[in-house]
Short mmCIF file of N, CA and C in Angstrom, two decimals:
data_model
loop_
_atom_site.label_atom_id
_atom_site.label_comp_id
_atom_site.label_asym_id
_atom_site.label_seq_id
_atom_site.Cartn_x
_atom_site.Cartn_y
_atom_site.Cartn_z
N MET Q 77 0.83 -1.18 0.01
CA MET Q 77 -0.01 0.01 0.00
C MET Q 77 0.88 1.24 -0.01
N THR Q 78 0.53 2.21 -0.78
CA THR Q 78 1.28 3.48 -0.91
C THR Q 78 1.33 4.21 0.41
N ARG Q 79 2.52 4.61 0.77
CA ARG Q 79 2.69 5.53 1.95
C ARG Q 79 2.65 6.94 1.43
N ILE Q 80 1.80 7.73 2.13
CA ILE Q 80 1.56 9.12 1.69
C ILE Q 80 2.08 10.10 2.74
N ASP Q 81 2.95 10.97 2.31
CA ASP Q 81 3.53 12.04 3.18
C ASP Q 81 3.08 13.42 2.74
N PHE Q 82 2.52 14.20 3.67
CA PHE Q 82 2.18 15.56 3.39
C PHE Q 82 3.24 16.47 4.00
N HIS Q 83 3.84 17.30 3.18
CA HIS Q 83 4.80 18.27 3.66
C HIS Q 83 4.11 19.62 3.65
N LEU Q 84 3.90 20.14 4.88
CA LEU Q 84 3.04 21.33 5.06
C LEU Q 84 3.86 22.65 5.19
N ASN Q 85 3.19 23.73 4.84
CA ASN Q 85 3.75 25.06 5.01
C ASN Q 85 5.02 25.30 4.22
N VAL Q 86 5.02 24.85 2.98
CA VAL Q 86 6.13 24.98 2.04
C VAL Q 86 6.00 26.31 1.34
N SER Q 87 6.96 27.18 1.45
CA SER Q 87 6.82 28.50 0.88
C SER Q 87 7.14 28.51 -0.64
N ASP Q 88 8.05 27.67 -1.10
CA ASP Q 88 8.39 27.65 -2.53
C ASP Q 88 8.30 26.16 -2.98
N HIS Q 89 7.18 25.81 -3.61
CA HIS Q 89 6.93 24.44 -4.05
C HIS Q 89 8.06 23.84 -4.89
N LEU Q 90 8.49 24.62 -5.90
CA LEU Q 90 9.43 24.03 -6.85
C LEU Q 90 10.81 23.88 -6.24
N LEU Q 91 11.28 24.85 -5.50
CA LEU Q 91 12.57 24.73 -4.86
C LEU Q 91 12.57 23.56 -3.83
N TYR Q 92 11.50 23.46 -3.08
CA TYR Q 92 11.35 22.38 -2.16
C TYR Q 92 11.37 21.04 -2.89
N THR Q 93 10.66 20.99 -4.01
CA THR Q 93 10.62 19.74 -4.79
C THR Q 93 12.00 19.37 -5.28
N CYS Q 94 12.80 20.36 -5.71
CA CYS Q 94 14.18 20.04 -6.13
C CYS Q 94 14.99 19.46 -4.98
N ARG Q 95 14.79 19.98 -3.78
CA ARG Q 95 15.50 19.42 -2.61
C ARG Q 95 15.08 17.97 -2.36
N LEU Q 96 13.78 17.73 -2.47
CA LEU Q 96 13.28 16.33 -2.25
C LEU Q 96 13.83 15.44 -3.32
N ILE Q 97 13.84 15.88 -4.57
CA ILE Q 97 14.39 15.08 -5.66
C ILE Q 97 15.82 14.75 -5.40
N ARG Q 98 16.63 15.76 -5.08
CA ARG Q 98 18.08 15.54 -4.80
C ARG Q 98 18.28 14.45 -3.68
N LYS Q 99 17.51 14.57 -2.64
CA LYS Q 99 17.61 13.65 -1.52
C LYS Q 99 17.17 12.26 -1.98
N ALA Q 100 16.05 12.13 -2.65
CA ALA Q 100 15.53 10.83 -3.07
C ALA Q 100 16.48 10.21 -4.09
N TYR Q 101 16.95 10.98 -5.06
CA TYR Q 101 17.86 10.49 -6.09
C TYR Q 101 19.16 10.02 -5.43
N GLY Q 102 19.66 10.76 -4.49
CA GLY Q 102 20.84 10.38 -3.74
C GLY Q 102 20.69 9.07 -2.94
N SER Q 103 19.42 8.74 -2.62
CA SER Q 103 19.13 7.52 -1.90
C SER Q 103 18.90 6.35 -2.87
N GLY Q 104 19.02 6.61 -4.18
CA GLY Q 104 18.79 5.56 -5.19
C GLY Q 104 17.37 5.38 -5.64
N LEU Q 105 16.48 6.27 -5.23
CA LEU Q 105 15.11 6.15 -5.71
C LEU Q 105 14.92 6.75 -7.07
N LYS Q 106 13.93 6.24 -7.78
CA LYS Q 106 13.48 6.82 -9.05
C LYS Q 106 12.24 7.62 -8.76
N ILE Q 107 12.15 8.81 -9.34
CA ILE Q 107 11.14 9.78 -8.97
C ILE Q 107 10.29 10.17 -10.20
N VAL Q 108 9.01 10.34 -9.93
CA VAL Q 108 8.08 10.88 -10.90
C VAL Q 108 7.46 12.15 -10.26
N CYS Q 109 7.50 13.27 -11.00
CA CYS Q 109 6.81 14.50 -10.57
C CYS Q 109 5.64 14.69 -11.46
N TYR Q 110 4.46 14.91 -10.86
CA TYR Q 110 3.24 14.98 -11.62
C TYR Q 110 2.53 16.34 -11.45
N SER Q 111 2.09 16.84 -12.56
CA SER Q 111 1.21 18.03 -12.61
C SER Q 111 0.48 18.03 -13.95
N THR Q 112 -0.78 18.50 -13.92
CA THR Q 112 -1.54 18.63 -15.20
C THR Q 112 -1.31 20.00 -15.81
N ARG Q 113 -0.54 20.84 -15.08
CA ARG Q 113 -0.28 22.20 -15.58
C ARG Q 113 1.09 22.27 -16.26
N PRO Q 114 1.13 22.44 -17.57
CA PRO Q 114 2.39 22.44 -18.30
C PRO Q 114 3.42 23.42 -17.79
N GLU Q 115 2.97 24.59 -17.30
CA GLU Q 115 3.89 25.60 -16.84
C GLU Q 115 4.64 25.13 -15.55
N VAL Q 116 3.98 24.32 -14.75
CA VAL Q 116 4.66 23.80 -13.54
C VAL Q 116 5.78 22.86 -13.94
N LEU Q 117 5.51 21.96 -14.86
CA LEU Q 117 6.53 21.02 -15.31
C LEU Q 117 7.66 21.74 -16.06
N GLU Q 118 7.32 22.73 -16.86
CA GLU Q 118 8.33 23.51 -17.57
C GLU Q 118 9.22 24.27 -16.60
N ASN Q 119 8.65 24.88 -15.56
CA ASN Q 119 9.45 25.66 -14.56
C ASN Q 119 10.29 24.70 -13.73
N LEU Q 120 9.75 23.50 -13.40
CA LEU Q 120 10.56 22.55 -12.63
C LEU Q 120 11.72 22.03 -13.46
N ASP Q 121 11.45 21.78 -14.73
CA ASP Q 121 12.52 21.30 -15.67
C ASP Q 121 13.66 22.32 -15.67
N LYS Q 122 13.33 23.58 -15.85
CA LYS Q 122 14.37 24.65 -15.89
C LYS Q 122 15.12 24.70 -14.55
N LEU Q 123 14.41 24.64 -13.46
CA LEU Q 123 15.04 24.76 -12.15
C LEU Q 123 15.93 23.59 -11.86
N LEU Q 124 15.56 22.37 -12.25
CA LEU Q 124 16.42 21.22 -12.03
C LEU Q 124 17.78 21.33 -12.72
N TRP Q 125 17.85 22.08 -13.83
CA TRP Q 125 19.12 22.27 -14.53
C TRP Q 125 20.01 23.24 -13.80
N THR Q 126 19.46 24.19 -13.03
CA THR Q 126 20.25 25.22 -12.37
C THR Q 126 20.27 25.11 -10.84
N PHE Q 127 19.51 24.15 -10.30
CA PHE Q 127 19.31 24.04 -8.86
C PHE Q 127 20.61 23.92 -8.06
N SER Q 128 21.48 23.08 -8.50
CA SER Q 128 22.73 22.80 -7.74
C SER Q 128 23.91 22.70 -8.70
N GLU Q 129 24.99 23.39 -8.29
CA GLU Q 129 26.24 23.30 -9.09
C GLU Q 129 26.98 22.02 -8.81
N GLU Q 130 26.68 21.37 -7.69
CA GLU Q 130 27.43 20.13 -7.33
C GLU Q 130 26.71 18.89 -7.78
N ASP Q 131 25.39 18.92 -7.93
CA ASP Q 131 24.56 17.72 -8.22
C ASP Q 131 24.01 17.76 -9.62
N PHE Q 132 24.14 16.63 -10.29
CA PHE Q 132 23.44 16.48 -11.61
C PHE Q 132 22.20 15.64 -11.31
N LEU Q 133 21.06 16.16 -11.66
CA LEU Q 133 19.80 15.49 -11.39
C LEU Q 133 19.21 15.09 -12.81
N PRO Q 134 19.54 13.88 -13.32
CA PRO Q 134 19.10 13.49 -14.64
C PRO Q 134 17.59 13.34 -14.72
N HIS Q 135 16.99 14.13 -15.56
CA HIS Q 135 15.53 14.17 -15.64
C HIS Q 135 15.12 14.36 -17.12
N VAL Q 136 13.82 14.02 -17.33
CA VAL Q 136 13.23 14.17 -18.67
C VAL Q 136 11.77 14.49 -18.49
N VAL Q 137 11.24 15.26 -19.42
CA VAL Q 137 9.83 15.56 -19.46
C VAL Q 137 9.17 14.42 -20.28
N SER Q 138 8.02 13.94 -19.80
CA SER Q 138 7.39 12.87 -20.50
C SER Q 138 7.12 13.20 -21.97
N GLY Q 139 7.13 12.16 -22.80
CA GLY Q 139 6.97 12.39 -24.19
C GLY Q 139 8.28 12.46 -24.98
N HIS Q 140 9.36 12.66 -24.26
CA HIS Q 140 10.67 12.70 -24.87
C HIS Q 140 11.35 11.30 -24.76
N PRO Q 141 12.25 11.02 -25.69
CA PRO Q 141 12.95 9.73 -25.66
C PRO Q 141 13.70 9.58 -24.34
N GLY Q 142 13.84 8.37 -23.85
CA GLY Q 142 14.62 8.11 -22.68
C GLY Q 142 13.82 8.09 -21.38
N VAL Q 143 12.52 8.18 -21.44
CA VAL Q 143 11.72 8.18 -20.26
C VAL Q 143 11.97 6.92 -19.40
N ALA Q 144 12.01 5.76 -20.07
CA ALA Q 144 12.19 4.52 -19.36
C ALA Q 144 13.56 4.42 -18.66
N ASP Q 145 14.55 5.10 -19.19
CA ASP Q 145 15.92 5.00 -18.68
C ASP Q 145 16.34 6.15 -17.72
N THR Q 146 15.48 7.14 -17.59
CA THR Q 146 15.81 8.31 -16.82
C THR Q 146 15.24 8.23 -15.45
N PRO Q 147 16.02 8.43 -14.36
CA PRO Q 147 15.54 8.20 -12.98
C PRO Q 147 14.56 9.30 -12.51
N ILE Q 148 14.46 10.41 -13.19
CA ILE Q 148 13.54 11.48 -12.77
C ILE Q 148 12.71 11.87 -13.93
N VAL Q 149 11.38 11.67 -13.80
CA VAL Q 149 10.46 11.93 -14.88
C VAL Q 149 9.46 12.98 -14.46
N LEU Q 150 9.25 13.99 -15.31
CA LEU Q 150 8.25 15.02 -15.08
C LEU Q 150 7.12 14.76 -16.07
N THR Q 151 5.91 14.58 -15.53
CA THR Q 151 4.82 14.14 -16.38
C THR Q 151 3.49 14.69 -16.01
N ASP Q 152 2.57 14.67 -17.00
CA ASP Q 152 1.19 15.05 -16.77
C ASP Q 152 0.23 13.88 -17.01
N LYS Q 153 0.80 12.67 -17.20
CA LYS Q 153 0.02 11.48 -17.51
C LYS Q 153 0.66 10.24 -16.95
N ALA Q 154 -0.08 9.15 -17.01
CA ALA Q 154 0.40 7.91 -16.42
C ALA Q 154 0.89 6.91 -17.49
N ASP Q 155 0.67 7.15 -18.73
CA ASP Q 155 0.91 6.13 -19.71
C ASP Q 155 2.37 5.84 -20.08
N ASP Q 156 3.27 6.74 -19.71
CA ASP Q 156 4.67 6.47 -20.03
C ASP Q 156 5.57 6.44 -18.79
N ILE Q 157 4.98 6.12 -17.68
CA ILE Q 157 5.75 5.98 -16.46
C ILE Q 157 6.43 4.62 -16.38
N ALA Q 158 7.70 4.59 -16.16
CA ALA Q 158 8.41 3.30 -16.17
C ALA Q 158 8.86 2.81 -14.80
N HIS Q 159 8.72 3.64 -13.79
CA HIS Q 159 9.17 3.25 -12.44
C HIS Q 159 8.21 3.81 -11.39
N TYR Q 160 8.25 3.18 -10.21
CA TYR Q 160 7.18 3.46 -9.27
C TYR Q 160 7.72 3.59 -7.78
N ASP Q 161 8.87 4.15 -7.62
CA ASP Q 161 9.37 4.36 -6.25
C ASP Q 161 8.69 5.49 -5.54
N LEU Q 162 8.85 6.70 -6.10
CA LEU Q 162 8.37 7.95 -5.41
C LEU Q 162 7.62 8.80 -6.43
N LEU Q 163 6.44 9.22 -6.04
CA LEU Q 163 5.65 10.17 -6.82
C LEU Q 163 5.51 11.45 -6.02
N ILE Q 164 5.87 12.60 -6.63
CA ILE Q 164 5.68 13.90 -6.02
C ILE Q 164 4.54 14.58 -6.76
N ASN Q 165 3.52 14.86 -6.03
CA ASN Q 165 2.33 15.47 -6.63
C ASN Q 165 2.42 17.01 -6.56
N LEU Q 166 2.44 17.62 -7.72
CA LEU Q 166 2.47 19.10 -7.80
C LEU Q 166 1.17 19.66 -8.36
N ASP Q 167 0.13 18.79 -8.29
CA ASP Q 167 -1.16 19.17 -8.86
C ASP Q 167 -2.15 19.46 -7.73
N GLU Q 168 -3.28 20.04 -8.10
CA GLU Q 168 -4.26 20.39 -7.11
C GLU Q 168 -5.17 19.18 -6.71
N GLN Q 169 -5.16 18.18 -7.58
CA GLN Q 169 -5.97 16.99 -7.30
C GLN Q 169 -4.99 15.80 -7.08
N TRP Q 170 -5.57 14.69 -6.55
CA TRP Q 170 -4.72 13.54 -6.39
C TRP Q 170 -4.46 12.93 -7.75
N PRO Q 171 -3.24 12.36 -7.92
CA PRO Q 171 -2.90 11.71 -9.22
C PRO Q 171 -3.72 10.42 -9.31
N PRO Q 172 -4.38 10.22 -10.47
CA PRO Q 172 -5.27 9.04 -10.57
C PRO Q 172 -4.52 7.71 -10.54
N PHE Q 173 -3.21 7.72 -10.69
CA PHE Q 173 -2.43 6.50 -10.72
C PHE Q 173 -1.51 6.34 -9.49
N PHE Q 174 -1.76 7.11 -8.42
CA PHE Q 174 -0.84 7.17 -7.28
C PHE Q 174 -0.66 5.80 -6.59
N ALA Q 175 -1.63 4.94 -6.64
CA ALA Q 175 -1.58 3.66 -5.91
C ALA Q 175 -0.53 2.73 -6.52
N ARG Q 176 0.01 3.01 -7.67
CA ARG Q 176 1.06 2.19 -8.26
C ARG Q 176 2.41 2.41 -7.53
N PHE Q 177 2.50 3.51 -6.83
CA PHE Q 177 3.81 3.95 -6.22
C PHE Q 177 3.95 3.41 -4.82
N GLU Q 178 5.22 3.22 -4.40
CA GLU Q 178 5.54 2.85 -3.04
C GLU Q 178 5.23 4.04 -2.11
N ARG Q 179 5.55 5.22 -2.60
CA ARG Q 179 5.40 6.42 -1.76
C ARG Q 179 4.94 7.63 -2.58
N LEU Q 180 4.09 8.43 -1.96
CA LEU Q 180 3.60 9.67 -2.55
C LEU Q 180 3.89 10.79 -1.65
N VAL Q 181 4.41 11.89 -2.18
CA VAL Q 181 4.63 13.10 -1.41
C VAL Q 181 3.69 14.21 -1.91
N GLU Q 182 2.91 14.75 -1.04
CA GLU Q 182 2.05 15.90 -1.30
C GLU Q 182 2.69 17.15 -0.69
N ILE Q 183 2.92 18.16 -1.51
CA ILE Q 183 3.54 19.39 -1.01
C ILE Q 183 2.45 20.44 -0.90
N VAL Q 184 2.35 20.96 0.34
CA VAL Q 184 1.29 21.92 0.68
C VAL Q 184 1.86 23.30 0.98
N GLY Q 185 1.36 24.29 0.30
CA GLY Q 185 1.87 25.65 0.43
C GLY Q 185 1.32 26.36 1.72
N THR Q 186 1.53 27.65 1.78
CA THR Q 186 1.16 28.41 2.93
C THR Q 186 -0.17 29.16 2.74
N ASP Q 187 -0.62 29.28 1.49
CA ASP Q 187 -1.87 30.05 1.29
C ASP Q 187 -3.10 29.15 1.57
N GLU Q 188 -4.18 29.81 1.91
CA GLU Q 188 -5.40 29.09 2.32
C GLU Q 188 -6.01 28.22 1.21
N ASP Q 189 -5.98 28.74 0.00
CA ASP Q 189 -6.55 27.94 -1.12
C ASP Q 189 -5.80 26.62 -1.28
N ASN Q 190 -4.48 26.72 -1.23
CA ASN Q 190 -3.67 25.56 -1.36
C ASN Q 190 -3.93 24.57 -0.20
N LYS Q 191 -4.05 25.09 0.99
CA LYS Q 191 -4.31 24.23 2.14
C LYS Q 191 -5.67 23.58 2.03
N ALA Q 192 -6.67 24.30 1.57
CA ALA Q 192 -8.00 23.70 1.39
C ALA Q 192 -8.00 22.54 0.42
N LEU Q 193 -7.32 22.71 -0.72
CA LEU Q 193 -7.17 21.61 -1.68
C LEU Q 193 -6.45 20.42 -1.09
N ALA Q 194 -5.42 20.69 -0.28
CA ALA Q 194 -4.65 19.62 0.34
C ALA Q 194 -5.53 18.86 1.34
N ARG Q 195 -6.38 19.59 2.06
CA ARG Q 195 -7.29 18.94 3.02
C ARG Q 195 -8.20 17.96 2.27
N GLN Q 196 -8.68 18.36 1.09
CA GLN Q 196 -9.52 17.43 0.26
C GLN Q 196 -8.76 16.16 -0.13
N ARG Q 197 -7.52 16.35 -0.52
CA ARG Q 197 -6.67 15.18 -0.89
C ARG Q 197 -6.43 14.33 0.33
N TYR Q 198 -6.14 14.94 1.44
CA TYR Q 198 -5.88 14.21 2.71
C TYR Q 198 -7.11 13.35 3.04
N LYS Q 199 -8.31 13.93 2.97
CA LYS Q 199 -9.54 13.24 3.29
C LYS Q 199 -9.74 12.06 2.30
N PHE Q 200 -9.48 12.30 1.03
CA PHE Q 200 -9.60 11.28 -0.02
C PHE Q 200 -8.76 10.07 0.35
N TYR Q 201 -7.51 10.30 0.67
CA TYR Q 201 -6.58 9.18 1.00
C TYR Q 201 -7.00 8.49 2.28
N LYS Q 202 -7.32 9.28 3.29
CA LYS Q 202 -7.69 8.72 4.56
C LYS Q 202 -8.94 7.85 4.49
N GLU Q 203 -9.91 8.27 3.74
CA GLU Q 203 -11.15 7.51 3.59
C GLU Q 203 -10.89 6.14 2.91
N ARG Q 204 -9.80 6.05 2.19
CA ARG Q 204 -9.43 4.80 1.51
C ARG Q 204 -8.41 3.99 2.26
N GLY Q 205 -8.03 4.45 3.47
CA GLY Q 205 -7.22 3.67 4.39
C GLY Q 205 -5.71 3.73 4.13
N TYR Q 206 -5.26 4.71 3.38
CA TYR Q 206 -3.82 4.84 3.13
C TYR Q 206 -3.09 5.36 4.39
N PRO Q 207 -1.93 4.87 4.68
CA PRO Q 207 -1.11 5.41 5.78
C PRO Q 207 -0.66 6.87 5.49
N LEU Q 208 -0.96 7.78 6.38
CA LEU Q 208 -0.64 9.18 6.13
C LEU Q 208 0.31 9.69 7.18
N ASN Q 209 1.22 10.53 6.79
CA ASN Q 209 2.20 11.18 7.64
C ASN Q 209 2.21 12.66 7.28
N THR Q 210 2.47 13.51 8.27
CA THR Q 210 2.60 14.93 8.04
C THR Q 210 3.93 15.45 8.57
N PHE Q 211 4.49 16.34 7.79
CA PHE Q 211 5.73 17.01 8.24
C PHE Q 211 5.53 18.50 8.06
N ASP Q 212 5.55 19.27 9.11
CA ASP Q 212 5.25 20.67 9.10
C ASP Q 212 6.53 21.48 9.01
N ARG Q 213 6.74 22.11 7.87
CA ARG Q 213 7.94 22.90 7.66
C ARG Q 213 7.98 24.12 8.58
N ALA Q 214 6.82 24.57 9.03
CA ALA Q 214 6.76 25.77 9.93
C ALA Q 214 7.34 25.45 11.31
N SER Q 215 7.38 24.18 11.72
CA SER Q 215 7.90 23.85 13.04
C SER Q 215 9.36 23.38 13.00
N GLY Q 216 10.00 23.60 11.93
CA GLY Q 216 11.40 23.22 11.97
C GLY Q 216 11.98 22.85 10.70
#
């Protein structure tokens, strides 16, 4: 069963996502970042190239060659996902294919609209019996 972690009070979603990706990739995990908004995936793609001078984070946007061989995939769909270690949700709704993954990370911002959408996702997962964890960035 998919383990779901909510990271709360994150001020910069994409920068925080890069940090999570670096940590997960360094641990040998393969990562999928999901959003239905093309601008989110485009901005994350750009940021991953400049995020760290010391770390190379090999990634590809879905639809491009090499998706199956690349450890970090940025996607808006489920049909070309080749690995299922970690899914990072950058969308406002739950990913329809999240149950394929060992772990799902939900990143929750500081504004009330974002928190309200996250509460809906939390309730959705909880009602289906998924193990949920929360990590509040405001407390440390």
